[in-house]
Amino acid sequence: MMDAARTRAWLTAAARLINANSGHLTALDTAIGDGDHGLNLRRGFEAVTAEATGDTPGAVLKAAGNALIDATGGASGPLYGTFFRRAAKALGDAPEVDDAVFAQALAAGLAGVQTLGGAAEGDKTMVDALAPAVTAFAAGGDAAAAAANGRDATESMTARKGRASYLGERSIGHIDPGAASAALLFQALCSVTTD
Amino acid sequence: MKKLINTPGTLLTDALTGFAAAHPALDVDVRRRIVTRAPTPGRVSLVSGGGSGHEPLHAGFVGPGMLHAACPGEVFTSPVPGQIHAATTAVSGGAGVLHVVKNYTGDVLNFALAAELADDDGIEIATVIVDDDVAVEDSTHTAGRRGTGATVLVEKIAGAAAENGEKLAVVAEIATEVNARSRSYGVALRAGTVPAVGTPGFTLAEDEMEWGIGIHGEPGRRRGPIAPARDIAAGALDAIAADMPLEGEVLVLVNGMGGTPLMELYVMFAEVTAWLEARGVRVARSLVGDYVTSLDMTGCSITVMRLTGTLRDLWDAPVETPALRWGR
């Protein structure tokens, strides 16, 4: 079951994890991108912590999406912002939802990310962690583990989207920073749903 | 790292404060990070923006005959939709707004969301994506070619068309044509240093250079021994000509990356001109200097645009901006 308080707890936990891992995310991005993923997401999730409030899970997620879009910059701001906004739209104004409905909302968020960014699984992006995590959550499985596995699988991939794609095969051997931050989001989600 | 800054965290604000003081004819909103000039009612306006660190792009090109607004992001980070929307709203003259966007995922996504916000407010938006960098190969398997030197040409020529009172669709078509007729290629002798990071984006030995670089400190396509200017010009122009046959009259931009002496840019321009004229291509218009930089990177990019009579006239039209001015 997800209500407004638990949704906010998810985002707060995510912000803590992003903050703690900001240097690691930036290091991953320096290797194959432009070295600002951790800095940008930390700024974005500080805004989420300050602004993501509301009486329903949908309202909290919509405010989180807007905060990310307004504060983050780069590609990750619009992409994560769209993930939360589309999930919020799917949830409507229900004061609480069961896990099956919440899973459908996460799937809507993933679809929004893929439409906006144009990435498929295997392109070495956040989608490689988000997609298996959303599937696992819907099946009642371990979404955090699925996201972590998806993140680790990006190491052997050749980037086809985003700034790492300019490197072509020189991107092989590096974990995608977007997949790494997506895994943190699901680690945070599982920390508030499994107790 | 040695920089003329106070702290990395205040760099953008401090630079905009100085820009505002130096160019009182422009409206600079330091808090919202937008640089604007008053629109002409009934005329199309042009808005551009992108990460900081490429000065004078884009704020240095705001003024009569060119842009109406620029929205600088953090160093090498795109601006955000609310900021772009504020700039768009501030300069909308009622005839639509052209967004000039360099082809980087972050810029493209943030401008797309800003265009939706403008649409909600009843402002008609057209978008031109600039992607002139031939160093990005396999473009169907990447985010696509990067926008580099041709951005200046698009902003100047489309700005002149808007000044002439052309409709939004026509201004957008001309901007698209400029991009389609332009190709660029860049080289670096030393990488730039992002102030918040403190170390260069990549490291080259004293006798090495990087071919096919972008403007964000990302490594290029390959590394090789340092070569004479003649060979560097030939390497860049070979890559450009392989992608777009060169003939007739062209405009050449030899652009410094921020840390290159102007004297060396003129050496490069001489070699570029000699290469082109030996192949029957006439350099009819030229621009040499720092226009699309990458902080303090040493190196240059070469942009070639195949001219038409119309594009040449629009290039020659009067312009009055901090970084480009003639004919008024």
Tab-separated table of C-alpha atoms in Angstrom, chain B:
chain	number	residue	atom	x	y	z
B	1	MET	CA	43.685	24.970	-11.239
B	2	LYS	CA	44.271	28.691	-11.684
B	3	LYS	CA	41.233	30.768	-12.702
B	4	LEU	CA	40.106	34.396	-12.450
B	5	ILE	CA	37.160	33.452	-10.239
B	6	ASN	CA	35.913	33.970	-6.685
B	7	THR	CA	34.497	30.476	-6.116
B	8	PRO	CA	33.260	27.851	-8.614
B	9	GLY	CA	29.805	28.069	-7.017
B	10	THR	CA	29.386	31.786	-7.790
B	11	LEU	CA	31.048	31.728	-11.229
B	12	LEU	CA	27.894	32.005	-13.363
B	13	THR	CA	26.300	34.685	-11.192
B	14	ASP	CA	29.522	36.704	-11.038
B	15	ALA	CA	30.022	36.461	-14.820
B	16	LEU	CA	26.419	37.535	-15.541
B	17	THR	CA	26.812	40.464	-13.145
B	18	GLY	CA	29.856	41.607	-15.123
B	19	PHE	CA	28.105	40.991	-18.441
B	20	ALA	CA	25.190	43.169	-17.295
B	21	ALA	CA	27.512	45.991	-16.251
B	22	ALA	CA	29.466	45.821	-19.518
B	23	HIS	CA	26.400	45.754	-21.787
B	24	PRO	CA	23.780	48.127	-20.370
B	25	ALA	CA	21.780	48.006	-23.635
B	26	LEU	CA	20.735	44.437	-22.749
B	27	ASP	CA	18.402	43.320	-19.953
B	28	VAL	CA	20.204	40.839	-17.726
B	29	ASP	CA	18.191	39.023	-15.041
B	30	VAL	CA	20.997	37.543	-12.966
B	31	ARG	CA	18.646	35.641	-10.632
B	32	ARG	CA	16.596	33.971	-13.372
B	33	ARG	CA	19.665	33.703	-15.634
B	34	ILE	CA	18.196	35.227	-18.752
B	35	VAL	CA	19.611	37.889	-21.079
B	36	THR	CA	17.032	39.651	-23.237
B	37	ARG	CA	16.358	42.633	-25.464
B	38	ALA	CA	12.971	44.117	-26.276
B	39	PRO	CA	11.091	42.298	-29.063
B	40	THR	CA	9.617	44.112	-32.046
B	41	PRO	CA	5.818	43.695	-32.010
B	42	GLY	CA	4.638	41.555	-34.911
B	43	ARG	CA	8.111	40.132	-35.591
B	44	VAL	CA	9.552	36.692	-34.917
B	45	SER	CA	11.951	36.476	-31.952
B	46	LEU	CA	14.915	34.133	-31.500
B	47	VAL	CA	15.804	32.407	-28.226
B	48	SER	CA	18.847	30.248	-27.673
B	49	GLY	CA	20.672	28.825	-24.707
B	50	GLY	CA	22.830	26.048	-23.417
B	51	GLY	CA	25.463	25.285	-20.865
B	52	SER	CA	27.873	28.062	-19.881
B	53	GLY	CA	31.565	27.841	-20.744
B	54	HIS	CA	31.136	28.525	-24.485
B	55	GLU	CA	31.259	32.340	-24.282
B	56	PRO	CA	30.527	34.498	-26.164
B	57	LEU	CA	27.840	31.907	-27.150
B	58	HIS	CA	24.951	32.567	-26.491
B	59	ALA	CA	24.506	35.779	-24.461
B	60	GLY	CA	27.153	37.561	-26.535
B	61	PHE	CA	24.900	37.191	-29.574
B	62	VAL	CA	21.845	38.950	-28.115
B	63	GLY	CA	21.167	42.218	-29.911
B	64	PRO	CA	19.633	43.775	-33.029
B	65	GLY	CA	20.033	41.467	-36.041
B	66	MET	CA	20.622	38.315	-34.006
B	67	LEU	CA	19.127	36.770	-30.823
B	68	HIS	CA	16.404	38.285	-28.634
B	69	ALA	CA	17.213	36.139	-25.607
B	70	ALA	CA	19.798	33.741	-24.238
B	71	CYS	CA	19.471	31.406	-21.248
B	72	PRO	CA	22.790	30.183	-19.858
B	73	GLY	CA	22.845	27.022	-17.733
B	74	GLU	CA	25.506	25.930	-15.277
B	75	VAL	CA	28.911	25.199	-16.874
B	76	PHE	CA	28.304	22.567	-19.598
B	77	THR	CA	24.763	21.915	-18.248
B	78	SER	CA	21.637	22.816	-20.188
B	79	PRO	CA	19.251	25.494	-18.931
B	80	VAL	CA	15.964	24.333	-17.340
B	81	PRO	CA	12.464	24.602	-18.888
B	82	GLY	CA	11.186	27.320	-16.546
B	83	GLN	CA	14.194	29.495	-17.364
B	84	ILE	CA	13.807	28.971	-21.126
B	85	HIS	CA	10.085	29.679	-20.824
B	86	ALA	CA	10.741	32.922	-18.936
B	87	ALA	CA	13.068	34.044	-21.741
B	88	THR	CA	10.560	32.993	-24.414
B	89	THR	CA	7.709	34.865	-22.735
B	90	ALA	CA	9.849	37.978	-22.194
B	91	VAL	CA	10.732	38.342	-25.874
B	92	SER	CA	7.577	37.084	-27.588
B	93	GLY	CA	6.464	39.755	-30.056
B	94	GLY	CA	3.296	37.923	-31.074
B	95	ALA	CA	4.630	36.400	-34.316
B	96	GLY	CA	6.182	33.301	-32.798
B	97	VAL	CA	9.545	32.389	-31.317
B	98	LEU	CA	12.337	30.319	-32.850
B	99	HIS	CA	14.298	28.164	-30.399
B	100	VAL	CA	17.872	27.561	-31.608
B	101	VAL	CA	19.065	24.385	-29.880
B	102	LYS	CA	22.412	22.599	-30.108
B	103	ASN	CA	22.000	18.837	-30.488
B	104	TYR	CA	22.801	17.564	-27.014
B	105	THR	CA	20.284	15.363	-25.203
B	106	GLY	CA	19.926	17.730	-22.243
B	107	ASP	CA	19.451	20.841	-24.372
B	108	VAL	CA	16.971	19.096	-26.674
B	109	LEU	CA	14.842	17.727	-23.800
B	110	ASN	CA	14.772	20.951	-21.770
B	111	PHE	CA	13.882	23.071	-24.814
B	112	ALA	CA	11.168	20.530	-25.768
B	113	LEU	CA	9.554	20.876	-22.327
B	114	ALA	CA	9.873	24.677	-22.566
B	115	ALA	CA	8.134	24.594	-25.961
B	116	GLU	CA	5.218	22.713	-24.341
B	117	LEU	CA	4.972	25.416	-21.660
B	118	ALA	CA	4.943	28.117	-24.380
B	119	ASP	CA	2.264	26.211	-26.277
B	120	ASP	CA	0.131	26.188	-23.110
B	121	ASP	CA	0.500	29.991	-23.076
B	122	GLY	CA	-0.443	30.366	-26.737
B	123	ILE	CA	3.058	31.265	-27.987
B	124	GLU	CA	3.883	29.586	-31.288
B	125	ILE	CA	7.305	27.902	-31.197
B	126	ALA	CA	9.496	26.526	-33.967
B	127	THR	CA	12.704	24.704	-33.091
B	128	VAL	CA	15.883	24.274	-35.118
B	129	ILE	CA	18.360	21.662	-33.924
B	130	VAL	CA	21.971	22.470	-34.873
B	131	ASP	CA	24.096	19.351	-35.575
B	132	ASP	CA	27.101	20.277	-37.706
B	133	ASP	CA	29.964	18.287	-36.136
B	134	VAL	CA	31.216	15.652	-38.592
B	135	ALA	CA	33.543	14.148	-35.957
B	136	VAL	CA	30.591	12.145	-34.593
B	137	GLU	CA	30.389	9.074	-36.792
B	138	ASP	CA	27.692	6.381	-36.942
B	139	SER	CA	25.135	9.023	-36.188
B	140	THR	CA	22.246	6.552	-36.325
B	141	HIS	CA	23.841	4.722	-33.374
B	142	THR	CA	24.536	7.801	-31.268
B	143	ALA	CA	22.693	10.795	-29.867
B	144	GLY	CA	23.525	12.303	-33.264
B	145	ARG	CA	26.002	14.925	-34.336
B	146	ARG	CA	26.870	17.683	-31.916
B	147	GLY	CA	26.014	21.327	-32.458
B	148	THR	CA	29.164	23.460	-32.569
B	149	GLY	CA	30.423	26.356	-34.744
B	150	ALA	CA	27.427	26.459	-37.098
B	151	THR	CA	25.309	27.688	-34.178
B	152	VAL	CA	26.768	31.188	-34.682
B	153	LEU	CA	25.899	31.108	-38.381
B	154	VAL	CA	22.341	29.913	-37.696
B	155	GLU	CA	21.783	32.591	-35.066
B	156	LYS	CA	23.187	35.389	-37.270
B	157	ILE	CA	21.405	34.461	-40.484
B	158	ALA	CA	18.051	33.479	-38.959
B	159	GLY	CA	18.253	36.628	-36.812
B	160	ALA	CA	18.636	38.734	-39.961
B	161	ALA	CA	15.646	36.990	-41.538
B	162	ALA	CA	13.534	37.725	-38.448
B	163	GLU	CA	14.712	41.358	-38.546
B	164	ASN	CA	13.480	41.510	-42.157
B	165	GLY	CA	9.982	40.601	-40.964
B	166	GLU	CA	9.875	37.021	-42.272
B	167	LYS	CA	7.232	34.723	-40.802
B	168	LEU	CA	8.137	32.044	-38.256
B	169	ALA	CA	7.971	29.194	-40.771
B	170	VAL	CA	10.324	31.031	-43.133
B	171	VAL	CA	12.804	31.959	-40.386
B	172	ALA	CA	12.816	28.323	-39.226
B	173	GLU	CA	13.322	27.104	-42.793
B	174	ILE	CA	16.299	29.446	-43.298
B	175	ALA	CA	17.801	28.336	-39.971
B	176	THR	CA	17.413	24.701	-41.032
B	177	GLU	CA	19.015	25.454	-44.383
B	178	VAL	CA	22.042	27.110	-42.744
B	179	ASN	CA	22.537	24.046	-40.545
B	180	ALA	CA	22.129	21.694	-43.523
B	181	ARG	CA	24.753	23.590	-45.531
B	182	SER	CA	27.312	23.741	-42.671
B	183	ARG	CA	29.852	21.233	-41.347
B	184	SER	CA	32.435	21.531	-38.555
B	185	TYR	CA	35.442	19.663	-37.178
B	186	GLY	CA	37.497	20.466	-34.074
B	187	VAL	CA	40.928	19.666	-32.648
B	188	ALA	CA	42.473	20.216	-29.208
B	189	LEU	CA	46.038	20.689	-28.027
B	190	ARG	CA	45.029	20.907	-24.356
B	191	ALA	CA	41.692	20.195	-22.619
B	192	GLY	CA	39.774	22.809	-20.682
B	193	THR	CA	39.164	22.654	-16.922
B	194	VAL	CA	35.627	22.821	-15.476
B	195	PRO	CA	35.988	25.036	-12.375
B	196	ALA	CA	33.757	22.829	-10.179
B	197	VAL	CA	35.863	19.764	-11.124
B	198	GLY	CA	39.295	21.381	-10.987
B	199	THR	CA	41.163	19.079	-13.379
B	200	PRO	CA	41.254	18.991	-17.216
B	201	GLY	CA	38.651	16.842	-19.017
B	202	PHE	CA	41.443	14.760	-20.542
B	203	THR	CA	45.245	14.866	-20.528
B	204	LEU	CA	47.517	15.137	-23.557
B	205	ALA	CA	51.297	14.744	-23.586
B	206	GLU	CA	53.396	17.685	-24.792
B	207	ASP	CA	53.703	16.124	-28.273
B	208	GLU	CA	50.095	14.898	-28.640
B	209	MET	CA	46.864	16.362	-29.976
B	210	GLU	CA	43.241	15.184	-29.987
B	211	TRP	CA	41.262	14.997	-33.263
B	212	GLY	CA	37.477	15.294	-33.484
B	213	ILE	CA	36.787	16.916	-30.123
B	214	GLY	CA	33.492	18.318	-28.881
B	215	ILE	CA	32.995	21.456	-26.810
B	216	HIS	CA	32.370	19.836	-23.391
B	217	GLY	CA	35.771	18.398	-22.520
B	218	GLU	CA	34.781	14.967	-23.777
B	219	PRO	CA	37.604	13.109	-25.539
B	220	GLY	CA	37.672	13.145	-29.343
B	221	ARG	CA	37.692	10.391	-31.932
B	222	ARG	CA	41.422	9.693	-31.843
B	223	ARG	CA	44.740	10.887	-30.495
B	224	GLY	CA	47.839	11.541	-32.592
B	225	PRO	CA	51.214	13.288	-32.639
B	226	ILE	CA	51.100	17.101	-32.912
B	227	ALA	CA	51.136	18.142	-36.575
B	228	PRO	CA	51.872	21.355	-38.528
B	229	ALA	CA	48.905	23.730	-39.018
B	230	ARG	CA	48.805	22.765	-42.703
B	231	ASP	CA	48.206	19.090	-41.874
B	232	ILE	CA	45.641	19.894	-39.183
B	233	ALA	CA	43.672	22.074	-41.626
B	234	ALA	CA	43.854	19.328	-44.252
B	235	GLY	CA	42.707	16.646	-41.786
B	236	ALA	CA	39.711	18.711	-40.692
B	237	LEU	CA	38.753	19.715	-44.242
B	238	ASP	CA	39.141	16.141	-45.532
B	239	ALA	CA	36.597	15.043	-42.897
B	240	ILE	CA	34.238	17.898	-43.813
B	241	ALA	CA	34.547	17.408	-47.592
B	242	ALA	CA	34.002	13.649	-47.252
B	243	ASP	CA	30.639	14.420	-45.680
B	244	MET	CA	29.567	17.412	-47.791
B	245	PRO	CA	31.097	18.059	-51.242
B	246	LEU	CA	32.588	21.575	-51.251
B	247	GLU	CA	32.087	23.812	-54.264
B	248	GLY	CA	31.231	27.376	-55.212
B	249	GLU	CA	31.293	30.094	-52.561
B	250	VAL	CA	31.692	29.274	-48.891
B	251	LEU	CA	31.777	31.023	-45.549
B	252	VAL	CA	34.592	29.824	-43.273
B	253	LEU	CA	34.635	30.158	-39.499
B	254	VAL	CA	37.965	29.406	-37.814
B	255	ASN	CA	36.916	29.334	-34.180
B	256	GLY	CA	39.200	29.423	-31.150
B	257	MET	CA	38.336	27.100	-28.250
B	258	GLY	CA	39.098	29.717	-25.592
B	259	GLY	CA	42.817	29.290	-24.922
B	260	THR	CA	44.282	29.716	-28.412
B	261	PRO	CA	46.229	32.823	-29.529
B	262	LEU	CA	44.471	34.722	-32.326
B	263	MET	CA	47.751	34.688	-34.251
B	264	GLU	CA	47.513	30.888	-34.489
B	265	LEU	CA	43.896	31.086	-35.635
B	266	TYR	CA	45.052	33.271	-38.541
B	267	VAL	CA	47.704	30.680	-39.396
B	268	MET	CA	44.915	28.101	-39.515
B	269	PHE	CA	42.735	30.397	-41.605
B	270	ALA	CA	45.547	30.825	-44.156
B	271	GLU	CA	45.903	27.044	-44.449
B	272	VAL	CA	42.134	26.509	-44.698
B	273	THR	CA	41.874	29.135	-47.447
B	274	ALA	CA	44.807	27.644	-49.375
B	275	TRP	CA	43.313	24.124	-49.145
B	276	LEU	CA	39.900	25.306	-50.358
B	277	GLU	CA	41.148	27.565	-53.171
B	278	ALA	CA	43.434	24.801	-54.475
B	279	ARG	CA	40.207	22.836	-55.002
B	280	GLY	CA	38.333	25.639	-56.729
B	281	VAL	CA	36.264	26.631	-53.676
B	282	ARG	CA	36.050	30.394	-53.093
B	283	VAL	CA	36.089	31.736	-49.542
B	284	ALA	CA	33.587	34.580	-49.933
B	285	ARG	CA	32.989	35.356	-46.256
B	286	SER	CA	35.032	34.687	-43.135
B	287	LEU	CA	35.040	34.893	-39.372
B	288	VAL	CA	38.164	34.283	-37.257
B	289	GLY	CA	38.198	34.376	-33.446
B	290	ASP	CA	36.690	32.941	-30.257
B	291	TYR	CA	32.936	32.407	-30.834
B	292	VAL	CA	32.033	28.912	-29.531
B	293	THR	CA	34.601	28.127	-26.857
B	294	SER	CA	35.166	25.311	-24.382
B	295	LEU	CA	36.399	27.209	-21.317
B	296	ASP	CA	40.211	27.399	-21.582
B	297	MET	CA	40.703	24.592	-24.097
B	298	THR	CA	43.547	25.147	-26.558
B	299	GLY	CA	42.652	24.274	-30.135
B	300	CYS	CA	40.196	25.300	-32.799
B	301	SER	CA	37.237	24.212	-34.860
B	302	ILE	CA	36.731	24.805	-38.553
B	303	THR	CA	33.226	25.393	-39.915
B	304	VAL	CA	32.444	25.600	-43.631
B	305	MET	CA	29.049	26.745	-44.928
B	306	ARG	CA	28.130	26.562	-48.627
B	307	LEU	CA	26.646	29.992	-49.404
B	308	THR	CA	23.740	31.053	-51.576
B	309	GLY	CA	23.100	34.645	-52.609
B	310	THR	CA	20.288	34.918	-50.065
B	311	LEU	CA	22.339	33.481	-47.212
B	312	ARG	CA	25.245	35.774	-48.064
B	313	ASP	CA	22.981	38.838	-47.992
B	314	LEU	CA	21.511	37.786	-44.646
B	315	TRP	CA	25.047	37.259	-43.285
B	316	ASP	CA	26.002	40.776	-44.450
B	317	ALA	CA	22.925	42.378	-42.866
B	318	PRO	CA	23.600	44.724	-39.925
B	319	VAL	CA	24.167	43.148	-36.506
B	320	GLU	CA	24.886	44.761	-33.141
B	321	THR	CA	25.671	42.358	-30.312
B	322	PRO	CA	28.462	42.214	-27.714
B	323	ALA	CA	30.445	39.700	-29.796
B	324	LEU	CA	29.419	40.348	-33.399
B	325	ARG	CA	28.719	43.781	-34.874
B	326	TRP	CA	28.899	45.352	-38.295
B	327	GLY	CA	26.932	47.441	-40.778
B	328	ARG	CA	25.020	49.715	-38.428
